[in-house]
């Protein structure tokens, strides 16, 4: 039981290692990967059942790693990490399903490693360990984009790498400073979150240290101004990579702010709040407008995803129970929806060899089932009532109105804009005349339906019955908020 | 005869050696300049030894003479080798080791 | 008085020799100036009552270093056209003098801060015996190390200066590689 | 002839010979013996006290200084055929021909000069001469002079030498 | 202090190395021996020496060899022994990893190995020297051998040229070292580090101009040898011009040996001079980091890039050296650890390059790595590991090295340097990942060559495993030291100095 | 410094200068006449001053005068650095001359209780001085060869240089084994050591104690002096005249004389290190001083006999053939020389008689010193003659043979010899 977290992290990794040592053929590798991912999913489900929503950090596992510097192998899980963990482990088998005919073995290895990296980053409670996994998950993405991506992939991959590494390096600096300050105060080296959260800075230094962290996460999200890597990378990624990027990795930025920012720098973040809210608001609207102008489906949804992540960030910084609940809820629903939509875009590409909106058209007549799913996912991205997105967005908007009425209005505009680009896109792709590219557009196969159905069902459930999930989320949020408010008297 | 004179002299020698290395392109002169620098140090050591009245400085100087000889052997071998390859003693002619243009 | 005049002459030779060394165009004249400088230096050692060093300096610096250097110059047959053409030599020398002067002044300033002066030498100072006693007691390790240094320098020099013939029958492909390397 | 091949023994293979020192000392013994003999009695040395003593063993085959021979009537025997000048390896014979007026022959040298500083005394000119006009039988083995010009012998000077071993006149068939 | 037999035991490794050098030197006269045999002999000697040093490590208390005769010239402590271990290991690895390379180039012969061993002897002497002249002689032995080794490929103009550059500049700075020694001798009247430390700690000699200038001159030499930026002009050209094994040797082992004396000097003698140097050292560190990065980023040949980046790595170590003076306790173990880390990574990277170019042809450029992952998937993985380690990517030993260095920098509040270090680390990501990108992002255009499974490849694997182990090794698995153990060793070694 | 010390220094310096400089014409004469006599001819014997030929020595003086008066000539192609052309022979000459200046001509003379060296430069590191200064000589050859801008000269110079470098090592190493044996680097101490006897009867001369090192030393010195059979640097049959092809007049003479000075120095070093120097075998300085009377009487007996023999030889040989009418004043010369010799003998006899009858320590020590100087000169001449004899006996080595001999035989042998010597010395001292 106490090894369960390690198992979740390392099963994919060792699967990859084993497979590479045994030099398996791709079909065996596929089987092995799927089995491992299903095992992991099972473990995570088991974990979720065992998890106590009121219990704070659980399943903690601590082993000394580098004693001299107090670095330890320190894992634990709480609601925030569990949510992301669930998403990852759910998405992975689906992605493997998508990759069924993928015979390039490196693809599979990278996916396995990616899963390890992401779960590790989500679960680690030691900063250095977190940094390790944070970087480790970058590498497979880098290689997947650079090796298996589309046009201009090398450049885009390098751009992604460099931008995110820039953030990582600044984070490293802050981590080092945090660790050293802890040492200076207490005389003991430690990098675990609990002990570091006790460190208190002078405001001036705290701004710098917090900036280090924030830069890393903001680039990862990405907020406007730090987003130049986003569209090219989304554009040239292969489908599984883009799913992971938008559904999971972007959320990890939010996770980082939530986990570290609100643990170490509650007070400092109050200074940042206006700025970040401004940035996020700009992003919210800017991304949405840009999305309208895009001609490539993937780029469009990349910007849409950026817009929604800005919304999540907004929710985070409004810092009341509605907005936080909304943010966390939106993490789940957006992950599901964007995974779905990007997978479908991948399917479109497989069929039509293009994702240009203008050259598509009339899919609805050719493949009605496909059109149905596509419409559903697109609408849930837009946050149409009945999908999970709507609930989440509503919660955030309520939070925004509680924060400031003007900001609330601005925030609410996102729904309109999202509707706008989604419907326009749908109109152009699904209806209209059948283009050259969509002439032989086949409908969804069984495998694809199996792949998409869980996402669709979950989205429906989250949209129709949020009360199933809110109790799961709510305790953690209220506890955390309470502790923050205790510390600084409210944001 | 006061120590300062010797100090001036060895400083001067060392500087001249340095100037020679910096300003000349003839490899052989560069080599001689390095020898001169080491010899200047030798003079300084012997002066210190004489001031100290202990033989330590002289012994170091003796060891240094041997080191000078060792360096000389390597240097001369190098000069022969360089001359063989380029038929010149001009150090500027040995400039193949640069970033090659258009290799990108 | 005698000492002072000897010193004056020797230092004059030393400075002229070293200056000549860096300013002559022809390698051999540089070598000649160097020879003069080394002889004068040996003389200064004698003036500092280090008779053994005086001889060692002549033996090694002159008898070995300069001779070998001249040997190299002569066996290379340094013809006029192989001597580098240095039109801006004195210009460079002037500039580098400007660069080096601060360093020299710094070192000299530090040196005169010693405020030292010569005293009568002790019995046995500078003689071979006292030198040998020091060399083989306290300095025996560096001494032995120097012998290794000479050996390694010798091996290195032989390796560098030896002409190499690569064309061996048994590895033709090798040879191919080398030619590629040379490009 | 082919049977009379003499096999020369090879030396220098034994260790003793490879040491060289015995051989060297053997050689030095010989030279030292010569030295000692000659020092103890310098008169036994077989040399000439040259200016005072003159060589007595110059034979008719000795190639001395050149001369131009005469005919019986004391006129020059040379017909300026340039054979000698052509044969001369050091190109030291200079001839300028002219017409012969006395009717004995058609041609004679107007100028005949030998640069003895160039001459190597090979005797090719003598061999080449078709009318025995040039010979090297003067027996003169030393020629002295104060300037370079003194060593360029003209026609008159060459004619003035007499043979030291008889055969005064040209033996050429007429 | 020691019994005579103990003393002989202590110098046994050194003697074995020397005897090995002699043996190889004599054997090299006989053409009947093959290159593998020379290699084997050299490795054999070194392995014995290494075994003895490993036995000695941690078992011998600090002391001076033959102190009754030669005074405090030859020190024996764990610090020196650790450097012995690293140097000897470095040479062994240089020999073994490059076996393929040696065999495919006919200009290598027996003297090559002899010179390598001579150089090693010099390095060991350097590590043990407790006196400036001895240190200088050790440095010269090591350097002179390396000068010859750099120019070993005589039919190659480039090799000769590299030797010229290195030799001229190296001897010039050698003159600086001995001038510094002479000045210190003039002031102190002795050149043993003990006496210098005593002299400097006297309150009356707070303004010892001569010693300051002398020590500065010595510092210049050290900075030159590690390729710090105002003195870096030689590094790239020399690294490029040398045969691969030598580049590897210089980049890894020789650099380490230089740090042996540098650390000893900085920790013992010149610590009190730090206030005077601090600014200069900081400036040089900044220049080194920036300049090195610039040099590395502009190269197209991998060898030149690694050379340029080795300057940057020197810069990281300089950060820690700068930190020593400002009272950082962890800086010195950090340097030691970083040395080990860099050593492993550089050996691995150069090893792979030499392994590739053994059968290959010319300078390896980035272009040549296109599609490498398809040609040689395993080698590509290892190359990536080495590149990641050099770039300081987490989970490799290189990351921990940088982590310690930066921690030391933060501890001494050198935020500028640490910030710059992190920025250069970020820049280094670019040029190291470029290799990875080239290997993985481009399709294979060349023929698949048969894979040679040799000793070299086995060692490359070993290096990769060590790098990963050094980065993440934990104490979970019994009997195998964790990553932590390395820094413990480094700390022990440092403690043995003081 | 006391007055006698200064006087002794001046006298020995003068003696050194005379022995080195005046020996040049004598050696030239010796070489020419020796060569002549070895080859069964007479050699130069005509030049005379008022009938005095002195066996032809005058010829050498005449040659010197001719060379001095000759026009200084520089080849046209040498435009720069003519001063180097002047300097090169001087370096060679002076270095050979200076190297000679540390040879002890006699044992330390004790005047007024002060032991004084009879050595032009009274230093105690003679052999090092010889090695140091002797090695400079080749630099002159280098400069001379280079400045000639002539391929033969360059070849000669490089040959000379490589040969010198090659033979300096066996020379130094064999000297080292002698230093080990004698336990000193002082020539005088070496000579004193050699005045011992081995096994009671054998004089402990270096050549007998260390035959191998002695041989190597002699061979190396031959090479160092550029004498035949090691005269590849001049090699007139191959490279015209080697490094002094372009040298004329006094510049040439300096090279020429330098060679003879070097030869003289080499002989002096050989006899000092290998053949007991100024000592006669079995007779040490102390023996001579304590048994001065016996020594004087023996000398008084031996001297007239020798002089008689010389005069008889002169009478016999200094004449012309009966075929020649004028004897060019030979009879007169013989007569004058005989008288001079007899007079000098008488003077010496008288002085010796005076010293035996009225003993004075100063006088006897001076006499012994003079005797030792005479012994030294005689030995010197013998060895010079040896040099000449070797030259006219042995053919010249080829250049590669020279190098081969030096590097492959002499160097290992001398190393081996040092090894053995060291072992033996340690063994003996244990």
PDB file of C-alpha atoms in Angstrom, chain E residues 118-324:
ATOM      1  CA  UNK E 118      54.127  10.302 -17.821  1.00  0.00           C
ATOM      2  CA  UNK E 119      51.424  12.869 -17.886  1.00  0.00           C
ATOM      3  CA  UNK E 120      49.526  10.916 -15.294  1.00  0.00           C
ATOM      4  CA  UNK E 121      52.615  10.838 -13.136  1.00  0.00           C
ATOM      5  CA  UNK E 122      52.800  14.601 -13.339  1.00  0.00           C
ATOM      6  CA  UNK E 123      49.191  14.875 -12.314  1.00  0.00           C
ATOM      7  CA  UNK E 124      49.685  12.630  -9.324  1.00  0.00           C
ATOM      8  CA  UNK E 125      52.676  14.690  -8.313  1.00  0.00           C
ATOM      9  CA  UNK E 126      50.567  17.797  -8.717  1.00  0.00           C
ATOM     10  CA  UNK E 127      47.888  16.387  -6.477  1.00  0.00           C
ATOM     11  CA  UNK E 128      50.389  15.490  -3.786  1.00  0.00           C
ATOM     12  CA  UNK E 129      52.562  18.559  -4.038  1.00  0.00           C
ATOM     13  CA  UNK E 130      52.681  20.629  -0.921  1.00  0.00           C
ATOM     14  CA  UNK E 131      55.276  22.947  -2.295  1.00  0.00           C
ATOM     15  CA  UNK E 132      55.113  25.304  -5.227  1.00  0.00           C
ATOM     16  CA  UNK E 133      58.177  24.208  -7.162  1.00  0.00           C
ATOM     17  CA  UNK E 134      57.180  20.576  -6.941  1.00  0.00           C
ATOM     18  CA  UNK E 135      53.740  21.550  -8.091  1.00  0.00           C
ATOM     19  CA  UNK E 136      55.248  23.426 -10.982  1.00  0.00           C
ATOM     20  CA  UNK E 137      57.338  20.452 -11.957  1.00  0.00           C
ATOM     21  CA  UNK E 138      54.322  18.202 -11.756  1.00  0.00           C
ATOM     22  CA  UNK E 139      52.391  20.636 -13.882  1.00  0.00           C
ATOM     23  CA  UNK E 140      55.184  20.771 -16.408  1.00  0.00           C
ATOM     24  CA  UNK E 141      55.482  16.994 -16.613  1.00  0.00           C
ATOM     25  CA  UNK E 142      51.794  16.721 -17.241  1.00  0.00           C
ATOM     26  CA  UNK E 143      51.747  19.637 -19.666  1.00  0.00           C
ATOM     27  CA  UNK E 144      54.832  18.733 -21.665  1.00  0.00           C
ATOM     28  CA  UNK E 145      53.544  15.241 -22.249  1.00  0.00           C
ATOM     29  CA  UNK E 146      50.230  16.658 -23.308  1.00  0.00           C
ATOM     30  CA  UNK E 147      51.872  19.121 -25.675  1.00  0.00           C
ATOM     31  CA  UNK E 148      53.484  16.196 -27.401  1.00  0.00           C
ATOM     32  CA  UNK E 149      50.272  14.238 -27.388  1.00  0.00           C
ATOM     33  CA  UNK E 150      48.330  17.124 -28.877  1.00  0.00           C
ATOM     34  CA  UNK E 151      50.667  17.186 -31.826  1.00  0.00           C
ATOM     35  CA  UNK E 152      50.724  13.471 -32.141  1.00  0.00           C
ATOM     36  CA  UNK E 153      49.122  13.262 -35.529  1.00  0.00           C
ATOM     37  CA  UNK E 154      52.015  14.666 -37.443  1.00  0.00           C
ATOM     38  CA  UNK E 155      50.669  14.294 -40.939  1.00  0.00           C
ATOM     39  CA  UNK E 156      47.861  16.566 -39.944  1.00  0.00           C
ATOM     40  CA  UNK E 157      48.513  20.289 -40.125  1.00  0.00           C
ATOM     41  CA  UNK E 158      45.775  20.966 -37.695  1.00  0.00           C
ATOM     42  CA  UNK E 159      47.318  18.827 -35.038  1.00  0.00           C
ATOM     43  CA  UNK E 160      50.650  20.597 -35.304  1.00  0.00           C
ATOM     44  CA  UNK E 161      48.948  23.917 -35.207  1.00  0.00           C
ATOM     45  CA  UNK E 162      47.040  22.999 -32.103  1.00  0.00           C
ATOM     46  CA  UNK E 163      50.266  21.950 -30.473  1.00  0.00           C
ATOM     47  CA  UNK E 164      51.863  25.258 -31.388  1.00  0.00           C
ATOM     48  CA  UNK E 165      49.079  27.285 -29.883  1.00  0.00           C
ATOM     49  CA  UNK E 166      48.938  25.242 -26.752  1.00  0.00           C
ATOM     50  CA  UNK E 167      52.661  25.048 -26.305  1.00  0.00           C
ATOM     51  CA  UNK E 168      53.351  28.742 -26.765  1.00  0.00           C
ATOM     52  CA  UNK E 169      50.580  29.899 -24.510  1.00  0.00           C
ATOM     53  CA  UNK E 170      51.086  27.100 -22.024  1.00  0.00           C
ATOM     54  CA  UNK E 171      54.775  27.746 -21.565  1.00  0.00           C
ATOM     55  CA  UNK E 172      54.131  31.434 -21.257  1.00  0.00           C
ATOM     56  CA  UNK E 173      51.736  30.901 -18.416  1.00  0.00           C
ATOM     57  CA  UNK E 174      54.155  28.370 -16.989  1.00  0.00           C
ATOM     58  CA  UNK E 175      56.595  31.245 -16.768  1.00  0.00           C
ATOM     59  CA  UNK E 176      53.971  33.188 -14.866  1.00  0.00           C
ATOM     60  CA  UNK E 177      53.606  30.350 -12.415  1.00  0.00           C
ATOM     61  CA  UNK E 178      57.285  30.144 -11.698  1.00  0.00           C
ATOM     62  CA  UNK E 179      57.556  33.914 -11.479  1.00  0.00           C
ATOM     63  CA  UNK E 180      54.813  33.845  -8.904  1.00  0.00           C
ATOM     64  CA  UNK E 181      56.649  31.135  -7.041  1.00  0.00           C
ATOM     65  CA  UNK E 182      59.830  33.174  -7.138  1.00  0.00           C
ATOM     66  CA  UNK E 183      58.081  36.236  -5.779  1.00  0.00           C
ATOM     67  CA  UNK E 184      56.551  34.223  -2.975  1.00  0.00           C
ATOM     68  CA  UNK E 185      59.917  32.695  -2.262  1.00  0.00           C
ATOM     69  CA  UNK E 186      61.380  36.149  -2.089  1.00  0.00           C
ATOM     70  CA  UNK E 187      58.849  37.252   0.442  1.00  0.00           C
ATOM     71  CA  UNK E 188      58.499  34.125   2.526  1.00  0.00           C
ATOM     72  CA  UNK E 189      61.905  32.562   2.101  1.00  0.00           C
ATOM     73  CA  UNK E 190      60.358  29.218   1.446  1.00  0.00           C
ATOM     74  CA  UNK E 191      57.974  27.691  -1.006  1.00  0.00           C
ATOM     75  CA  UNK E 192      56.261  25.057   1.075  1.00  0.00           C
ATOM     76  CA  UNK E 193      52.617  25.753   1.557  1.00  0.00           C
ATOM     77  CA  UNK E 194      52.990  25.349   5.292  1.00  0.00           C
ATOM     78  CA  UNK E 195      55.456  28.192   5.500  1.00  0.00           C
ATOM     79  CA  UNK E 196      53.432  30.373   3.200  1.00  0.00           C
ATOM     80  CA  UNK E 197      50.335  29.826   5.290  1.00  0.00           C
ATOM     81  CA  UNK E 198      52.260  30.661   8.438  1.00  0.00           C
ATOM     82  CA  UNK E 199      53.652  33.768   6.827  1.00  0.00           C
ATOM     83  CA  UNK E 200      50.285  34.952   5.647  1.00  0.00           C
ATOM     84  CA  UNK E 201      48.649  34.377   8.969  1.00  0.00           C
ATOM     85  CA  UNK E 202      51.093  36.578  10.779  1.00  0.00           C
ATOM     86  CA  UNK E 203      49.390  39.848  11.553  1.00  0.00           C
ATOM     87  CA  UNK E 204      52.475  41.831  10.606  1.00  0.00           C
ATOM     88  CA  UNK E 205      52.302  40.694   7.021  1.00  0.00           C
ATOM     89  CA  UNK E 206      48.852  41.813   6.176  1.00  0.00           C
ATOM     90  CA  UNK E 207      50.198  43.845   3.295  1.00  0.00           C
ATOM     91  CA  UNK E 208      52.382  41.242   1.688  1.00  0.00           C
ATOM     92  CA  UNK E 209      52.460  42.739  -1.770  1.00  0.00           C
ATOM     93  CA  UNK E 210      54.896  40.221  -3.141  1.00  0.00           C
ATOM     94  CA  UNK E 211      52.847  37.277  -2.039  1.00  0.00           C
ATOM     95  CA  UNK E 212      49.680  38.812  -3.398  1.00  0.00           C
ATOM     96  CA  UNK E 213      51.217  39.398  -6.787  1.00  0.00           C
ATOM     97  CA  UNK E 214      52.877  36.020  -6.780  1.00  0.00           C
ATOM     98  CA  UNK E 215      49.680  34.278  -5.854  1.00  0.00           C
ATOM     99  CA  UNK E 216      47.848  36.219  -8.534  1.00  0.00           C
ATOM    100  CA  UNK E 217      50.342  35.097 -11.130  1.00  0.00           C
ATOM    101  CA  UNK E 218      49.876  31.511 -10.025  1.00  0.00           C
ATOM    102  CA  UNK E 219      46.165  32.007 -10.243  1.00  0.00           C
ATOM    103  CA  UNK E 220      46.539  33.220 -13.808  1.00  0.00           C
ATOM    104  CA  UNK E 221      48.266  29.993 -14.717  1.00  0.00           C
ATOM    105  CA  UNK E 222      45.565  27.934 -13.142  1.00  0.00           C
ATOM    106  CA  UNK E 223      42.882  29.953 -14.853  1.00  0.00           C
ATOM    107  CA  UNK E 224      44.691  29.497 -18.110  1.00  0.00           C
ATOM    108  CA  UNK E 225      44.918  25.773 -17.746  1.00  0.00           C
ATOM    109  CA  UNK E 226      41.235  25.447 -17.005  1.00  0.00           C
ATOM    110  CA  UNK E 227      40.476  27.818 -19.842  1.00  0.00           C
ATOM    111  CA  UNK E 228      38.849  30.712 -18.025  1.00  0.00           C
ATOM    112  CA  UNK E 229      37.846  33.402 -20.398  1.00  0.00           C
ATOM    113  CA  UNK E 230      40.524  36.010 -20.753  1.00  0.00           C
ATOM    114  CA  UNK E 231      42.903  33.072 -21.084  1.00  0.00           C
ATOM    115  CA  UNK E 232      40.701  30.844 -23.159  1.00  0.00           C
ATOM    116  CA  UNK E 233      42.006  31.587 -26.621  1.00  0.00           C
ATOM    117  CA  UNK E 234      43.604  28.188 -26.984  1.00  0.00           C
ATOM    118  CA  UNK E 235      40.890  25.924 -25.747  1.00  0.00           C
ATOM    119  CA  UNK E 236      38.701  25.402 -28.755  1.00  0.00           C
ATOM    120  CA  UNK E 237      41.431  25.203 -31.332  1.00  0.00           C
ATOM    121  CA  UNK E 238      43.553  22.891 -29.270  1.00  0.00           C
ATOM    122  CA  UNK E 239      40.671  20.633 -28.443  1.00  0.00           C
ATOM    123  CA  UNK E 240      39.733  20.479 -32.066  1.00  0.00           C
ATOM    124  CA  UNK E 241      43.213  19.888 -33.332  1.00  0.00           C
ATOM    125  CA  UNK E 242      44.117  17.112 -30.947  1.00  0.00           C
ATOM    126  CA  UNK E 243      43.387  13.485 -31.548  1.00  0.00           C
ATOM    127  CA  UNK E 244      40.142  12.493 -29.879  1.00  0.00           C
ATOM    128  CA  UNK E 245      41.590  10.563 -26.969  1.00  0.00           C
ATOM    129  CA  UNK E 246      43.699  13.545 -26.089  1.00  0.00           C
ATOM    130  CA  UNK E 247      40.828  15.957 -26.286  1.00  0.00           C
ATOM    131  CA  UNK E 248      38.996  13.683 -23.956  1.00  0.00           C
ATOM    132  CA  UNK E 249      41.977  13.411 -21.679  1.00  0.00           C
ATOM    133  CA  UNK E 250      42.477  17.158 -21.537  1.00  0.00           C
ATOM    134  CA  UNK E 251      38.849  17.988 -21.090  1.00  0.00           C
ATOM    135  CA  UNK E 252      38.298  15.554 -18.304  1.00  0.00           C
ATOM    136  CA  UNK E 253      41.387  14.335 -16.529  1.00  0.00           C
ATOM    137  CA  UNK E 254      43.812  17.183 -16.942  1.00  0.00           C
ATOM    138  CA  UNK E 255      41.284  19.739 -15.874  1.00  0.00           C
ATOM    139  CA  UNK E 256      40.668  17.769 -12.723  1.00  0.00           C
ATOM    140  CA  UNK E 257      44.344  17.584 -11.948  1.00  0.00           C
ATOM    141  CA  UNK E 258      44.618  21.346 -12.233  1.00  0.00           C
ATOM    142  CA  UNK E 259      41.868  21.719  -9.712  1.00  0.00           C
ATOM    143  CA  UNK E 260      43.833  19.548  -7.312  1.00  0.00           C
ATOM    144  CA  UNK E 261      46.486  22.186  -6.879  1.00  0.00           C
ATOM    145  CA  UNK E 262      44.075  25.051  -7.270  1.00  0.00           C
ATOM    146  CA  UNK E 263      41.899  23.867  -4.446  1.00  0.00           C
ATOM    147  CA  UNK E 264      44.830  23.079  -2.229  1.00  0.00           C
ATOM    148  CA  UNK E 265      46.221  26.535  -2.747  1.00  0.00           C
ATOM    149  CA  UNK E 266      42.943  28.299  -2.276  1.00  0.00           C
ATOM    150  CA  UNK E 267      41.998  26.330   0.762  1.00  0.00           C
ATOM    151  CA  UNK E 268      45.316  26.523   2.511  1.00  0.00           C
ATOM    152  CA  UNK E 269      47.357  29.506   1.617  1.00  0.00           C
ATOM    153  CA  UNK E 270      45.630  32.114  -0.257  1.00  0.00           C
ATOM    154  CA  UNK E 271      42.371  32.076   1.572  1.00  0.00           C
ATOM    155  CA  UNK E 272      43.345  35.229   3.380  1.00  0.00           C
ATOM    156  CA  UNK E 273      44.010  36.998   0.095  1.00  0.00           C
ATOM    157  CA  UNK E 274      40.487  36.577  -1.047  1.00  0.00           C
ATOM    158  CA  UNK E 275      39.296  40.029  -0.296  1.00  0.00           C
ATOM    159  CA  UNK E 276      41.755  41.319  -2.836  1.00  0.00           C
ATOM    160  CA  UNK E 277      40.759  38.852  -5.462  1.00  0.00           C
ATOM    161  CA  UNK E 278      37.102  38.682  -5.019  1.00  0.00           C
ATOM    162  CA  UNK E 279      36.214  41.242  -7.606  1.00  0.00           C
ATOM    163  CA  UNK E 280      38.669  39.917 -10.149  1.00  0.00           C
ATOM    164  CA  UNK E 281      37.495  36.376  -9.707  1.00  0.00           C
ATOM    165  CA  UNK E 282      33.909  37.429 -10.043  1.00  0.00           C
ATOM    166  CA  UNK E 283      34.675  39.286 -13.226  1.00  0.00           C
ATOM    167  CA  UNK E 284      36.536  36.341 -14.636  1.00  0.00           C
ATOM    168  CA  UNK E 285      33.732  34.010 -13.712  1.00  0.00           C
ATOM    169  CA  UNK E 286      31.211  36.204 -15.456  1.00  0.00           C
ATOM    170  CA  UNK E 287      33.416  36.507 -18.516  1.00  0.00           C
ATOM    171  CA  UNK E 288      34.008  32.787 -18.556  1.00  0.00           C
ATOM    172  CA  UNK E 289      30.361  31.944 -18.377  1.00  0.00           C
ATOM    173  CA  UNK E 290      29.330  34.435 -21.000  1.00  0.00           C
ATOM    174  CA  UNK E 291      32.271  33.984 -23.311  1.00  0.00           C
ATOM    175  CA  UNK E 292      32.225  30.222 -23.056  1.00  0.00           C
ATOM    176  CA  UNK E 293      28.559  30.125 -23.866  1.00  0.00           C
ATOM    177  CA  UNK E 294      29.064  32.384 -26.822  1.00  0.00           C
ATOM    178  CA  UNK E 295      31.887  30.212 -28.093  1.00  0.00           C
ATOM    179  CA  UNK E 296      29.955  27.021 -27.608  1.00  0.00           C
ATOM    180  CA  UNK E 297      26.832  28.309 -29.252  1.00  0.00           C
ATOM    181  CA  UNK E 298      28.580  29.450 -32.399  1.00  0.00           C
ATOM    182  CA  UNK E 299      30.294  26.186 -33.248  1.00  0.00           C
ATOM    183  CA  UNK E 300      29.246  23.747 -35.870  1.00  0.00           C
ATOM    184  CA  UNK E 301      31.619  20.934 -35.055  1.00  0.00           C
ATOM    185  CA  UNK E 302      30.621  18.852 -32.083  1.00  0.00           C
ATOM    186  CA  UNK E 303      34.184  18.663 -30.875  1.00  0.00           C
ATOM    187  CA  UNK E 304      34.485  22.419 -30.904  1.00  0.00           C
ATOM    188  CA  UNK E 305      31.148  22.755 -29.220  1.00  0.00           C
ATOM    189  CA  UNK E 306      32.224  20.433 -26.439  1.00  0.00           C
ATOM    190  CA  UNK E 307      35.429  22.416 -26.153  1.00  0.00           C
ATOM    191  CA  UNK E 308      33.530  25.652 -25.848  1.00  0.00           C
ATOM    192  CA  UNK E 309      31.176  24.161 -23.347  1.00  0.00           C
ATOM    193  CA  UNK E 310      34.084  22.897 -21.293  1.00  0.00           C
ATOM    194  CA  UNK E 311      34.957  26.549 -20.779  1.00  0.00           C
ATOM    195  CA  UNK E 312      31.484  27.080 -19.424  1.00  0.00           C
ATOM    196  CA  UNK E 313      31.888  24.151 -17.088  1.00  0.00           C
ATOM    197  CA  UNK E 314      35.089  25.721 -15.873  1.00  0.00           C
ATOM    198  CA  UNK E 315      33.011  28.803 -15.246  1.00  0.00           C
ATOM    199  CA  UNK E 316      30.622  26.864 -13.036  1.00  0.00           C
ATOM    200  CA  UNK E 317      33.508  25.624 -10.987  1.00  0.00           C
ATOM    201  CA  UNK E 318      34.798  29.158 -10.776  1.00  0.00           C
ATOM    202  CA  UNK E 319      31.483  30.157  -9.258  1.00  0.00           C
ATOM    203  CA  UNK E 320      32.195  27.732  -6.471  1.00  0.00           C
ATOM    204  CA  UNK E 321      35.785  28.881  -6.162  1.00  0.00           C
ATOM    205  CA  UNK E 322      34.578  32.426  -5.844  1.00  0.00           C
ATOM    206  CA  UNK E 323      32.242  31.196  -3.177  1.00  0.00           C
ATOM    207  CA  UNK E 324      35.032  29.630  -1.143  1.00  0.00           C
TER     208      UNK E 324
END
